[in-house]
Amino acid sequence: MDEQLKQIGERLRGLRDVLDIPVDEMAATIGIDVEKYERIERGEVDITISNLMKIAKKYGVSAEELMFAEAPKMRSYSVTRKGQGLSVERTKAYKYQSLVSGFVGHKADVFIVTVEPKPEAHKFYKNTHAGQEFNMVLEGSMELYIGGKTITLEEGDSIYFDSTQPHGMKAVGDKAVRFLAFTVE
């Protein structure tokens, strides 16, 4: 994971260099202070998928290029075979596998997310981003915090919600949860 964070940081620094973007502007784009943003570029701190999407949208690049160093190529359709989507481990607990990374200009982001269980004291990492989100549990179970409530979702359950509301999820029990996450602005 540490190597992936460093690579994402290098790509962000490269984007900033190519487009001559001041570090304070990049930090302001995602609503954090300059010191934390610089730590992201050094690969010391993780950056959320939603913040990568904000940067990608503002500066006209694909989020896949920032996450995976690979630009989408397909314009008519894109097939992602089982287990073949581009993957990135966002933290020790979260792994994202993109299912739409090959399609140029996709309007939605679709991932299979795997969340490893943490000790019971683990708190929700809350996130917000523009648009709406759909999650469907494929394996295991999870707790989803949204709008001040905690909802337990089991295999086969799904939820659709306003992703501008603070939300977060964690695996329930001692096995990982895998779920389909579909976001659209």
JSON list of C-alpha atoms in Angstrom, two decimals, residues 116-124 143 150 152 170-175:
[
{"chain": "A", "resi": 116, "resn": "GLU", "atom": "CA", "xyz": [-11.18, -5.76, 5.90]},
{"chain": "A", "resi": 117, "resn": "PRO", "atom": "CA", "xyz": [-12.54, -6.11, 9.44]},
{"chain": "A", "resi": 118, "resn": "LYS", "atom": "CA", "xyz": [-11.04, -3.96, 12.16]},
{"chain": "A", "resi": 119, "resn": "PRO", "atom": "CA", "xyz": [-11.21, -4.23, 15.93]},
{"chain": "A", "resi": 120, "resn": "GLU", "atom": "CA", "xyz": [-14.61, -3.36, 17.40]},
{"chain": "A", "resi": 121, "resn": "ALA", "atom": "CA", "xyz": [-13.33, 0.04, 18.57]},
{"chain": "A", "resi": 122, "resn": "HIS", "atom": "CA", "xyz": [-12.77, 1.07, 14.93]},
{"chain": "A", "resi": 123, "resn": "LYS", "atom": "CA", "xyz": [-14.66, 4.25, 14.11]},
{"chain": "A", "resi": 124, "resn": "PHE", "atom": "CA", "xyz": [-16.19, 5.17, 10.80]},
{"chain": "A", "resi": 143, "resn": "GLU", "atom": "CA", "xyz": [-22.34, -1.17, 8.80]},
{"chain": "A", "resi": 150, "resn": "THR", "atom": "CA", "xyz": [-25.98, 3.38, 11.26]},
{"chain": "A", "resi": 152, "resn": "THR", "atom": "CA", "xyz": [-26.44, -2.85, 8.79]},
{"chain": "A", "resi": 170, "resn": "LYS", "atom": "CA", "xyz": [-16.94, -0.84, 8.01]},
{"chain": "A", "resi": 171, "resn": "ALA", "atom": "CA", "xyz": [-16.97, -4.63, 7.89]},
{"chain": "A", "resi": 172, "resn": "VAL", "atom": "CA", "xyz": [-19.06, -6.41, 10.51]},
{"chain": "A", "resi": 173, "resn": "GLY", "atom": "CA", "xyz": [-17.71, -9.58, 12.08]},
{"chain": "A", "resi": 174, "resn": "ASP", "atom": "CA", "xyz": [-14.40, -11.25, 11.39]},
{"chain": "A", "resi": 175, "resn": "LYS", "atom": "CA", "xyz": [-14.51, -11.51, 7.60]}
]
